[in-house]
Coordinates of C-alpha atoms in Angstrom, one line a residue:
Chain A
M3 CA -0.7 0.0 0.9
I4 CA -4.3 0.9 1.3
L5 CA -5.2 2.5 -1.9
I6 CA -8.5 4.5 -2.1
G7 CA -9.6 4.8 -5.7
E8 CA -10.5 8.4 -6.5
R9 CA -12.4 8.1 -9.7
I10 CA -16.1 7.9 -8.7
N11 CA -16.2 11.5 -8.0
G12 CA -19.0 14.1 -9.1
M13 CA -16.1 16.4 -9.9
F14 CA -15.3 14.2 -13.0
T15 CA -17.7 15.3 -15.8
N16 CA -18.5 11.7 -16.9
V17 CA -19.4 10.8 -13.3
K18 CA -21.5 14.1 -12.9
Q19 CA -23.3 13.3 -16.1
A20 CA -24.0 9.7 -14.9
I21 CA -25.3 10.9 -11.8
A22 CA -27.6 13.2 -13.5
D23 CA -28.8 10.6 -16.0
K24 CA -28.7 7.7 -13.6
D25 CA -26.5 5.8 -15.8
K26 CA -25.3 3.0 -13.8
K27 CA -23.0 1.5 -16.4
V28 CA -20.6 4.3 -16.2
I29 CA -20.2 3.9 -12.5
Q30 CA -19.9 0.3 -12.5
D31 CA -17.3 0.3 -15.2
L32 CA -15.3 2.6 -12.9
A33 CA -15.8 0.5 -10.0
K34 CA -14.7 -2.6 -11.8
K35 CA -11.7 -1.0 -13.6
Q36 CA -10.4 0.5 -10.2
T37 CA -10.8 -2.9 -8.4
D38 CA -9.0 -4.6 -11.2
A39 CA -6.1 -2.0 -10.9
G40 CA -5.7 -2.8 -7.3
A41 CA -7.9 -0.4 -5.3
T42 CA -8.5 -1.6 -1.7
Y43 CA -11.4 0.9 -1.3
L44 CA -13.3 2.9 -3.8
D45 CA -14.0 6.4 -2.9
V46 CA -17.7 7.7 -3.5
N47 CA -18.1 11.5 -3.9
V48 CA -21.2 12.9 -5.2
G49 CA -19.6 16.2 -5.9
T50 CA -21.3 19.5 -5.6
A51 CA -23.7 19.6 -8.6
A52 CA -26.1 16.9 -7.5
A53 CA -29.5 18.3 -6.5
D54 CA -30.0 15.9 -3.8
Q55 CA -26.7 14.7 -2.6
E56 CA -28.1 12.1 -0.1
A57 CA -30.1 10.5 -2.7
A58 CA -27.2 10.7 -5.2
M59 CA -24.9 9.0 -2.6
Q60 CA -27.3 6.2 -1.9
W61 CA -27.9 5.7 -5.7
L62 CA -24.1 5.6 -6.3
V63 CA -23.4 3.1 -3.4
E64 CA -26.4 0.8 -4.6
S65 CA -25.3 1.0 -8.2
I66 CA -21.6 0.0 -7.3
Q67 CA -22.6 -2.9 -5.1
E68 CA -24.8 -4.4 -7.7
T69 CA -21.5 -5.6 -9.4
C70 CA -18.7 -5.1 -7.2
S71 CA -17.9 -6.0 -3.5
T72 CA -14.8 -3.8 -3.0
P73 CA -15.4 -1.8 0.2
L74 CA -16.2 1.8 -0.1
S75 CA -15.0 5.1 1.3
L76 CA -18.1 7.5 1.5
D77 CA -16.7 10.9 0.8
S78 CA -18.5 13.9 1.9
Q79 CA -17.9 16.9 4.1
K80 CA -21.7 16.6 5.2
P81 CA -22.5 14.0 7.8
A82 CA -26.0 13.5 6.4
V83 CA -24.6 12.6 3.1
I84 CA -22.4 9.9 4.6
A85 CA -25.3 8.7 6.8
A86 CA -27.3 8.3 3.5
G87 CA -24.6 6.3 2.1
L88 CA -24.2 4.2 5.2
K89 CA -28.0 3.0 5.0
A90 CA -27.2 1.6 1.6
V91 CA -23.7 0.2 2.1
N92 CA -22.7 -3.4 2.9
A93 CA -20.0 -2.8 5.5
E94 CA -19.2 -6.5 6.0
N95 CA -15.7 -6.1 4.2
G96 CA -15.2 -2.6 5.8
V97 CA -16.2 0.9 5.0
I98 CA -14.5 4.4 5.4
L99 CA -16.3 7.5 6.6
N100 CA -14.3 10.1 4.6
S101 CA -13.9 12.5 6.4
T102 CA -14.3 14.7 9.6
P103 CA -12.1 17.3 11.2
L104 CA -11.3 17.2 14.9
N105 CA -14.1 19.6 15.6
K106 CA -15.4 22.7 14.1
K107 CA -17.0 26.1 15.2
S108 CA -20.6 25.0 14.2
D109 CA -20.2 21.4 15.8
E110 CA -17.6 20.8 18.4
K111 CA -18.6 17.2 18.7
I112 CA -18.5 16.2 15.1
F113 CA -15.7 13.5 15.5
D114 CA -17.7 11.9 18.3
K115 CA -20.6 11.7 15.9
Y116 CA -18.4 10.0 13.2
M117 CA -17.0 7.6 15.7
E118 CA -20.7 6.6 16.6
M119 CA -21.6 6.4 13.0
A120 CA -18.6 4.2 12.5
D121 CA -19.4 1.9 15.4
N122 CA -23.0 1.6 14.3
A123 CA -21.8 0.5 10.7
G124 CA -19.8 -2.4 12.1
P125 CA -16.4 -3.6 13.6
K126 CA -14.5 -2.8 10.4
A127 CA -15.7 0.6 9.7
C128 CA -13.0 3.1 9.6
I129 CA -12.7 7.1 9.7
I130 CA -10.6 9.4 7.7
T131 CA -9.9 12.3 10.2
L132 CA -8.3 15.5 9.1
T133 CA -5.7 17.3 11.1
M134 CA -8.0 20.3 11.1
D135 CA -10.1 21.9 13.8
K136 CA -12.2 24.9 14.4
N137 CA -9.4 27.2 13.5
G138 CA -9.1 25.7 10.0
V139 CA -6.2 24.0 8.3
P140 CA -2.9 24.5 10.1
Q141 CA 0.1 25.5 8.0
D142 CA 2.8 24.3 10.2
I143 CA 4.2 21.0 11.4
D144 CA 3.5 21.4 15.3
T145 CA -0.2 22.2 14.9
R146 CA -0.9 19.3 12.6
V147 CA 0.7 17.0 15.1
A148 CA -0.9 18.5 18.0
I149 CA -4.3 18.0 16.2
A150 CA -3.4 14.4 15.3
A151 CA -2.5 13.7 19.0
D152 CA -5.9 15.1 20.1
I153 CA -7.6 12.9 17.4
V154 CA -5.9 9.8 18.7
S155 CA -6.4 10.4 22.3
K156 CA -10.1 11.2 21.6
A157 CA -10.3 7.8 19.8
M158 CA -8.6 6.0 22.7
E159 CA -11.0 7.5 25.2
K160 CA -13.9 6.3 23.2
G161 CA -12.3 2.8 22.8
F162 CA -12.1 3.3 19.0
D163 CA -9.3 1.2 17.7
S164 CA -6.4 3.1 16.3
Q165 CA -6.3 0.6 13.4
R166 CA -9.7 1.9 12.4
L167 CA -8.5 5.4 12.3
F168 CA -6.8 7.1 9.1
I169 CA -5.2 10.5 9.8
D170 CA -5.1 12.8 6.8
P171 CA -2.6 15.7 7.2
I172 CA -4.2 17.7 4.2
I173 CA -2.0 18.3 1.3
L174 CA -2.5 21.7 -0.3
P175 CA -1.7 22.3 -4.0
V176 CA 1.9 22.9 -4.4
K177 CA 1.1 25.6 -6.9
V178 CA -0.9 27.7 -4.4
P179 CA 1.3 31.0 -3.6
N180 CA 3.5 30.3 -0.4
A181 CA 2.4 26.6 -0.3
Q182 CA 5.6 25.1 -1.4
V183 CA 6.7 24.5 2.1
Q184 CA 3.7 22.3 2.7
P185 CA 4.9 19.1 1.2
G186 CA 7.9 19.0 3.4
N187 CA 5.7 20.1 6.4
I188 CA 3.6 17.2 5.6
L189 CA 6.4 14.6 5.6
A190 CA 7.8 16.0 8.9
A191 CA 4.2 15.6 10.4
I192 CA 3.8 12.0 9.2
D193 CA 7.2 11.2 10.8
Q194 CA 5.7 12.2 14.2
I195 CA 2.1 11.2 14.0
R196 CA 2.9 7.7 13.3
Y197 CA 4.5 7.4 16.8
L198 CA 1.3 8.7 18.6
S199 CA -0.1 5.3 19.2
E200 CA 0.8 1.5 19.0
P201 CA -0.2 0.3 16.7
A202 CA 0.0 3.5 14.9
P203 CA -3.0 5.1 13.0
H204 CA -3.1 4.7 9.4
M205 CA -1.8 7.8 7.5
T206 CA -3.5 8.9 4.2
I207 CA -3.5 11.9 1.9
G208 CA -5.8 13.0 -1.0
L209 CA -2.7 12.8 -3.4
S210 CA -4.0 14.4 -6.4
N211 CA -4.8 17.7 -4.5
L212 CA -1.0 18.2 -4.4
S213 CA -0.7 18.8 -8.2
Q214 CA -4.0 20.8 -8.7
G215 CA -3.5 23.2 -11.4
A216 CA 0.2 22.3 -12.0
T217 CA 2.0 21.0 -15.0
E218 CA 3.5 17.4 -14.9
R219 CA 0.8 16.3 -12.5
S220 CA 1.4 12.6 -12.6
L221 CA 5.1 13.1 -11.9
I222 CA 4.6 15.4 -9.0
N223 CA 2.0 12.9 -7.5
R224 CA 4.4 10.0 -8.1
V225 CA 7.4 11.5 -6.5
F226 CA 5.7 12.8 -3.6
L227 CA 3.9 9.4 -3.1
A228 CA 7.4 7.6 -2.9
M229 CA 8.6 10.2 -0.4
A230 CA 5.6 9.8 1.9
I231 CA 5.7 6.0 1.7
A232 CA 9.4 6.2 2.8
R233 CA 8.2 8.1 5.8
G234 CA 5.7 5.6 6.8
M235 CA 2.4 6.7 5.1
D236 CA 0.4 3.5 4.5
S237 CA -2.6 4.7 2.5
A238 CA -3.5 7.3 -0.2
I239 CA -6.4 8.4 -2.2
V240 CA -5.1 7.9 -5.7
D241 CA -5.9 7.6 -9.2
V242 CA -5.2 3.9 -9.3
L243 CA -5.8 3.7 -13.1
D244 CA -2.5 5.6 -13.4
Q245 CA -0.2 2.7 -14.2
D246 CA 3.1 4.7 -13.6
L247 CA 1.7 5.7 -10.2
M248 CA 0.9 2.1 -9.2
N249 CA 4.4 1.1 -10.2
V250 CA 5.9 3.6 -8.0
V251 CA 3.6 2.3 -5.1
A252 CA 5.0 -1.3 -5.8
T253 CA 8.5 -0.2 -6.0
S254 CA 8.3 1.9 -3.0
E255 CA 6.7 -0.9 -0.9
M256 CA 9.3 -3.3 -2.2
L257 CA 12.2 -1.0 -1.2
M258 CA 10.6 -0.5 2.4
N259 CA 10.5 -4.2 2.6
K260 CA 6.7 -4.3 2.8
Q261 CA 6.4 -6.7 -0.2
I262 CA 8.9 -9.5 -0.8
Y263 CA 11.1 -8.8 -4.0
S264 CA 10.6 -11.1 -7.0
D265 CA 11.7 -10.5 -10.5
S266 CA 8.0 -10.0 -11.4
F267 CA 7.4 -7.7 -8.5
L268 CA 5.6 -5.0 -10.6
K269 CA 3.2 -7.4 -12.2
V270 CA 1.9 -8.9 -9.1
Y271 CA 1.7 -5.9 -6.7
S272 CA -1.4 -6.7 -4.8
G273 CA -1.5 -4.0 -2.3
G274 CA -2.0 -5.4 1.3
Chain B
M19 CA -5.5 -0.5 35.0
P20 CA -6.7 -2.7 32.1
I21 CA -4.3 -5.1 30.4
P22 CA -3.7 -3.9 27.0
E23 CA -4.4 -6.3 24.1
V24 CA -1.0 -6.8 22.6
A25 CA -1.5 -10.1 20.5
E26 CA -0.7 -9.4 16.8
S27 CA -3.6 -10.2 14.5
F28 CA -3.2 -10.4 10.7
T29 CA -5.5 -10.0 7.6
G30 CA -4.2 -12.8 5.5
A31 CA -4.0 -16.6 5.9
V32 CA -2.3 -19.5 4.6
N33 CA -4.3 -21.3 1.8
R34 CA -6.1 -24.5 2.7
V35 CA -5.2 -27.3 0.4
T36 CA -6.9 -30.8 0.3
L37 CA -5.0 -33.4 -1.2
G38 CA -6.3 -36.6 -2.4
A39 CA -9.6 -37.4 -4.4
T40 CA -12.2 -39.9 -3.1
K41 CA -14.4 -41.7 -5.3
D42 CA -17.1 -39.1 -5.2
D43 CA -14.3 -36.6 -6.3
G44 CA -13.2 -38.9 -9.3
G45 CA -10.3 -40.7 -7.6
T46 CA -9.7 -43.8 -5.5
R47 CA -8.4 -42.4 -2.2
T48 CA -10.5 -43.3 0.8
K49 CA -8.7 -40.6 2.9
T50 CA -8.0 -36.9 2.0
V51 CA -5.4 -34.7 3.8
T52 CA -6.1 -31.0 4.5
V53 CA -3.2 -28.6 5.3
G54 CA -2.9 -24.9 5.7
G55 CA -5.3 -22.3 6.7
A56 CA -3.2 -20.7 9.6
R57 CA -4.2 -17.0 10.4
N58 CA -1.4 -16.6 12.8
V59 CA 2.2 -17.6 13.5
V60 CA 2.7 -20.9 15.3
Y61 CA 1.7 -20.5 19.1
G62 CA 0.3 -17.0 18.2
G63 CA -3.2 -15.8 18.6
S64 CA -6.3 -18.1 19.5
P65 CA -6.4 -21.8 18.9
E66 CA -8.9 -21.2 15.9
E67 CA -6.1 -19.3 14.1
A68 CA -3.7 -22.2 14.1
G69 CA -5.3 -23.8 11.1
E70 CA -5.0 -27.4 10.1
T71 CA -2.8 -29.7 12.0
P72 CA 0.7 -30.4 10.2
V73 CA 1.1 -33.8 8.7
V74 CA 3.8 -36.4 8.0
A75 CA 4.8 -37.7 4.6
M76 CA 6.8 -40.7 4.7
D77 CA 9.3 -41.4 2.1
V78 CA 9.1 -44.4 -0.1
L79 CA 11.5 -44.7 -2.9
D80 CA 10.9 -46.3 -6.2
T81 CA 14.0 -48.3 -6.2
K82 CA 15.7 -50.1 -3.4
P83 CA 18.2 -47.7 -1.7
E84 CA 21.6 -49.1 -1.8
D85 CA 23.4 -46.2 0.2
W86 CA 21.1 -46.2 3.2
P87 CA 23.0 -46.5 6.6
D88 CA 22.0 -49.7 8.6
A89 CA 20.2 -47.7 11.2
L90 CA 17.9 -46.3 8.8
A91 CA 17.4 -49.4 6.4
E92 CA 17.1 -51.9 9.2
P93 CA 13.6 -51.1 10.5
L94 CA 12.3 -51.1 6.9
S95 CA 14.4 -54.0 5.6
D96 CA 11.5 -56.2 5.0
V97 CA 9.8 -53.8 2.5
L98 CA 12.5 -51.7 0.9
D99 CA 12.5 -53.7 -2.4
S100 CA 8.8 -53.3 -2.8
P101 CA 7.4 -49.7 -3.0
G102 CA 3.8 -51.1 -2.5
D103 CA 4.7 -52.9 0.6
W104 CA 6.8 -50.1 1.9
A105 CA 4.1 -47.7 1.5
K106 CA 1.5 -50.0 3.2
K107 CA 3.8 -50.4 6.2
C108 CA 4.3 -46.7 6.6
V109 CA 0.5 -46.1 6.5
E110 CA -0.8 -49.1 8.3
E111 CA 2.0 -49.7 11.0
L112 CA 3.9 -46.4 11.4
G113 CA 1.0 -43.8 11.0
A114 CA 2.0 -41.9 7.8
D115 CA -0.4 -39.2 6.8
L116 CA 0.8 -39.3 3.2
I117 CA 3.3 -41.2 1.0
C118 CA 6.0 -39.3 -0.7
L119 CA 7.1 -41.5 -3.7
K120 CA 10.4 -40.3 -4.5
F121 CA 11.7 -41.3 -7.9
E122 CA 15.3 -41.7 -7.0
G123 CA 16.0 -44.6 -9.3
I124 CA 15.2 -42.6 -12.4
H125 CA 18.1 -40.5 -12.1
P126 CA 20.7 -40.9 -14.8
D127 CA 23.5 -41.1 -12.4
K128 CA 21.7 -43.7 -10.3
A129 CA 19.7 -46.6 -11.7
D130 CA 18.5 -44.6 -14.7
K131 CA 15.2 -46.3 -14.9
D132 CA 12.5 -45.3 -17.5
A133 CA 9.2 -44.0 -17.4
A134 CA 7.5 -47.3 -17.7
H135 CA 9.1 -48.3 -14.4
A136 CA 8.0 -45.1 -12.7
V137 CA 4.3 -45.6 -14.0
K138 CA 4.4 -49.1 -12.7
V139 CA 5.5 -48.2 -9.3
T140 CA 3.0 -45.3 -9.1
E141 CA 0.2 -47.8 -9.9
E142 CA 1.5 -50.2 -7.4
V143 CA 1.7 -47.6 -4.6
L144 CA -1.8 -46.0 -5.5
K145 CA -3.2 -49.5 -5.2
A146 CA -1.4 -50.4 -1.9
V147 CA -2.5 -47.5 0.1
A148 CA -5.6 -45.2 0.4
V149 CA -3.9 -42.0 1.5
P150 CA -3.0 -39.2 -0.9
L151 CA 0.5 -39.3 -2.6
V152 CA 3.3 -37.0 -3.0
L153 CA 5.1 -37.6 -6.4
W154 CA 8.7 -36.3 -6.3
G155 CA 10.9 -36.3 -9.2
C156 CA 14.8 -37.1 -9.1
G157 CA 16.0 -33.5 -9.7
N158 CA 17.5 -34.1 -13.0
D159 CA 15.6 -31.6 -15.2
E160 CA 15.8 -33.5 -18.4
K161 CA 14.9 -36.8 -16.8
D162 CA 12.2 -35.4 -14.8
N163 CA 10.8 -33.7 -17.8
E164 CA 10.6 -37.0 -19.6
V165 CA 9.3 -39.2 -16.8
M166 CA 7.1 -37.0 -14.4
P167 CA 4.4 -36.3 -17.0
K168 CA 3.8 -40.0 -17.4
V169 CA 3.7 -40.4 -13.7
S170 CA 1.3 -37.6 -13.6
G171 CA -0.9 -39.2 -16.1
A172 CA -0.8 -42.6 -14.2
A173 CA -2.2 -40.9 -11.1
K174 CA -4.6 -38.5 -13.1
G175 CA -7.5 -37.4 -11.1
E176 CA -6.0 -38.6 -7.7
K177 CA -5.1 -35.1 -6.5
C178 CA -1.6 -35.9 -5.8
L179 CA 1.0 -33.2 -4.9
I180 CA 3.6 -33.5 -7.7
G181 CA 6.9 -31.7 -8.2
T182 CA 9.2 -30.1 -8.1
V183 CA 9.2 -27.2 -10.6
T184 CA 12.0 -24.4 -10.4
E185 CA 12.4 -21.1 -11.8
D186 CA 14.4 -22.7 -14.8
N187 CA 12.2 -25.7 -15.3
Y188 CA 8.6 -25.4 -14.7
K189 CA 6.8 -25.4 -18.1
S190 CA 6.1 -29.0 -18.7
L191 CA 5.3 -30.4 -15.2
T192 CA 3.0 -27.3 -14.5
A193 CA 1.1 -27.9 -17.7
I194 CA 0.6 -31.6 -17.2
A195 CA -0.2 -31.2 -13.2
L196 CA -2.9 -28.7 -14.2
A197 CA -4.3 -31.0 -17.0
D198 CA -4.3 -34.1 -14.6
G199 CA -5.9 -32.3 -11.7
H200 CA -2.9 -32.4 -9.4
F201 CA -1.4 -30.0 -6.8
L202 CA 2.1 -28.7 -7.6
I203 CA 5.3 -28.2 -5.7
T204 CA 7.4 -24.9 -6.4
E205 CA 10.9 -25.2 -5.3
A206 CA 13.4 -22.5 -4.5
P207 CA 17.1 -22.9 -3.3
L208 CA 16.5 -21.4 0.3
D209 CA 15.8 -18.0 -1.6
I210 CA 12.4 -16.2 -0.7
N211 CA 12.6 -13.9 -3.7
I212 CA 12.8 -17.0 -6.2
A213 CA 10.1 -18.8 -4.2
K214 CA 7.8 -16.0 -5.0
Q215 CA 9.0 -15.7 -8.6
V216 CA 8.4 -19.5 -9.2
N217 CA 5.0 -19.1 -7.8
I218 CA 4.2 -16.0 -10.2
L219 CA 5.6 -18.1 -13.2
A220 CA 3.4 -21.2 -12.5
S221 CA 0.4 -18.8 -11.9
D222 CA 1.2 -17.1 -15.4
M223 CA 0.5 -20.4 -17.0
G224 CA -2.8 -20.5 -15.4
F225 CA -2.0 -22.8 -12.5
P226 CA -4.2 -21.9 -9.5
L227 CA -2.4 -20.4 -6.5
D228 CA -4.5 -22.4 -4.1
R229 CA -3.2 -25.5 -5.6
I230 CA 0.3 -24.8 -5.1
V231 CA 2.6 -26.0 -2.0
T232 CA 6.1 -24.5 -1.8
Y233 CA 9.4 -26.1 -1.2
Q234 CA 12.5 -24.4 0.1
S235 CA 15.6 -26.7 -0.1
T236 CA 15.6 -27.9 3.5
G237 CA 18.7 -27.6 5.7
A238 CA 19.0 -30.1 8.6
L239 CA 20.1 -29.3 12.0
G240 CA 23.7 -28.2 11.9
Y241 CA 23.5 -27.8 8.1
G242 CA 21.7 -24.5 7.6
I243 CA 18.5 -25.1 9.6
E244 CA 18.6 -21.4 10.6
Y245 CA 18.4 -20.3 7.1
A246 CA 15.4 -22.9 6.5
Y247 CA 13.8 -21.6 9.7
S248 CA 14.0 -18.0 9.0
I249 CA 12.8 -18.3 5.3
Q250 CA 9.7 -20.5 6.4
E251 CA 8.9 -17.8 9.1
R252 CA 9.3 -14.9 6.7
Q253 CA 7.0 -16.8 4.1
R254 CA 4.4 -17.3 6.9
L255 CA 4.5 -13.7 7.8
A256 CA 4.2 -12.7 4.2
A257 CA 1.2 -14.9 3.9
L258 CA -0.5 -13.4 6.9
G259 CA 0.4 -10.0 5.7
G260 CA -1.8 -10.6 2.5
D261 CA 0.9 -11.5 0.0
K262 CA -1.1 -13.9 -2.2
M263 CA 2.0 -15.2 -4.1
M264 CA 3.5 -16.4 -0.7
A265 CA 0.2 -17.7 0.9
M266 CA 0.9 -21.4 0.1
P267 CA 1.3 -24.2 2.4
V268 CA 4.8 -25.4 2.9
I269 CA 6.6 -28.8 2.6
C270 CA 10.1 -29.8 3.9
D271 CA 12.4 -32.6 3.0
V272 CA 13.7 -33.5 6.6
G273 CA 14.4 -37.3 6.1
Y274 CA 16.9 -37.0 3.2
E275 CA 18.5 -33.8 4.6
S276 CA 18.9 -35.2 8.1
W277 CA 20.5 -38.5 7.0
R278 CA 23.0 -36.6 4.9
A279 CA 24.4 -35.3 8.3
K280 CA 27.4 -37.3 9.3
E281 CA 26.3 -36.9 13.1
A282 CA 23.3 -38.9 12.1
K283 CA 24.9 -41.8 10.8
L284 CA 28.7 -42.1 11.6
E285 CA 29.1 -45.4 13.4
D286 CA 32.6 -45.0 14.8
A287 CA 32.0 -42.1 16.9
P288 CA 32.7 -42.6 20.6
G289 CA 31.0 -40.1 22.9
W290 CA 28.2 -39.3 20.5
G291 CA 25.8 -42.0 21.6
A292 CA 24.3 -45.1 19.9
V293 CA 24.2 -44.7 16.2
D294 CA 20.7 -46.3 16.1
D295 CA 19.5 -43.3 18.0
R296 CA 21.1 -40.4 16.4
G297 CA 19.6 -40.6 13.1
P298 CA 16.0 -40.6 14.3
M299 CA 16.9 -37.9 16.7
W300 CA 18.4 -35.8 14.0
E301 CA 15.3 -36.0 11.9
T302 CA 13.1 -35.3 15.0
A303 CA 15.0 -32.2 16.1
T304 CA 15.1 -30.8 12.6
A305 CA 11.4 -31.5 11.9
I306 CA 10.2 -30.0 15.3
C307 CA 12.3 -26.9 14.6
L308 CA 10.7 -26.5 11.3
L309 CA 7.2 -27.1 12.5
Q310 CA 7.6 -24.1 14.7
A311 CA 8.4 -22.0 11.8
G312 CA 5.1 -22.8 10.2
V313 CA 5.8 -25.9 7.9
D314 CA 2.7 -27.8 6.9
I315 CA 4.0 -31.1 5.5
I316 CA 7.1 -32.7 6.9
R317 CA 8.8 -35.5 4.8
L318 CA 10.3 -38.1 7.2
R319 CA 12.1 -41.6 6.8
H320 CA 12.8 -43.4 10.2
P321 CA 9.7 -44.9 12.0
K322 CA 11.1 -43.6 15.4
A323 CA 11.3 -40.1 14.1
V324 CA 7.6 -40.3 12.7
A325 CA 6.4 -41.6 16.1
T326 CA 8.0 -38.6 18.1
V327 CA 7.1 -35.9 15.6
K328 CA 3.6 -37.2 15.3
G329 CA 3.4 -37.2 19.2
F330 CA 4.7 -33.7 19.2
I331 CA 2.1 -32.4 16.7
G332 CA -0.6 -34.1 18.6
K333 CA 0.4 -32.3 21.7
V334 CA 0.9 -28.9 20.3
W335 CA -2.0 -28.7 17.7
S336 CA -4.6 -30.5 19.7

């Protein structure tokens, strides 16, 4: 399971404060803790409060890399912010550009630009592409799959390896009115998307978004994660510091025969 | 139309392990042996992904074997009562890469010899040959716990491969092997889950994973080789998939298991061919099958089997 640790995000008060104060220690602690907890990548998101987002992204990347070599997921909706991060990043062990839609009204070619940026960053650079286009986020299964098919065929056209492609079917908060059908739709979409290419693109979701504003957040996240892993999802942006959630990942992977069972399977879950 | 790239690639690799300590490394060996390092399945991927060439460890018993069939004992008859000479012959004349000193004679149901005997034999073999040693207990937990720590001490700093430890009996030998700078063999009864568990247990005691070699009780041709094959294959795939608890090189006991087969040694068997050929053939067939599943160290007994298996390895891995 490719786990992207979500904690270095300007939406969290301590990270926002650390960015404002240029307090490296807070960021480096989070990087180390998430790495120790089993994060494959560390997500880096400057949030919306930073005055100069590009500078903030660079500072975050540099601060993390001073003490930690876990590959990063540069998280922004603005290509310029990701580009700023890429200037500072060491992409030798990989990097994720997180994320782009297939296209948008203001920029039809945005996915091509991301593929170009990824290619320039190195052979292990990956992209998270949202099943979203100029018409916005689809609500139904078929449109999600159709956009995913466009993403995969566009990548193939450009010779972009499907193993460097993550598809995110966009999970919406279950508490939003009329959104309760969405988790089921996502699962059905995952079922189909994984057959779009061989080898299949990676499938990822921003898990915590699902339980936004709800009670029993961790429980909701955990149960959905197990359901999605059973359908073939092989990545997620999660709180790797949530031990209960990590135990669910380890158990789901073991039950799906992705990890060999041993009596101490929880203790040694190492991702992969 | 371009030909699609269909070769599988993997992210993980089998650990690389170098056995034997030279003078510079604090030991007395003049040769070291490196195994592991594969980044693909056998025959899979590019030649660089094949890792190190598999090696042959020839068995030397601490006590003269009384129950060996003539076909096996005869070619070694001049050295069977002297472990030092036996080891020397294996290395200098027969091409053994390693010597596996098997302490058969300490077993309470056999010669029941003591630790002083085992230490003496260890010293004798260390002196007789310059290759790294594998030091293998008798399989009786109580006796192994009494004797093998002393054997470990006698070879301290030589970077031997010592074992075996099991899920139910791992603490003393793991601790002493760690202290004496050896490599450890973890054993499981043809069980992938237990294999992983023993590695975790040894690792919990602070034993570095990159100093472990795993051993699944081997099944010979006709006696469970398909189980051994599929388990070794599964372990290799787990290692390639990045499971650090399964990324160890593997040793197999082909010699002992092959000569247990009645087909290998039954003299009065019209139509089965000459008895002198059958044993070595049984060892060879078993070894070659397991090499293809990804085994790194093969324990053998008969000189003819050693020659054929080494010939095969030379052709496939060169």
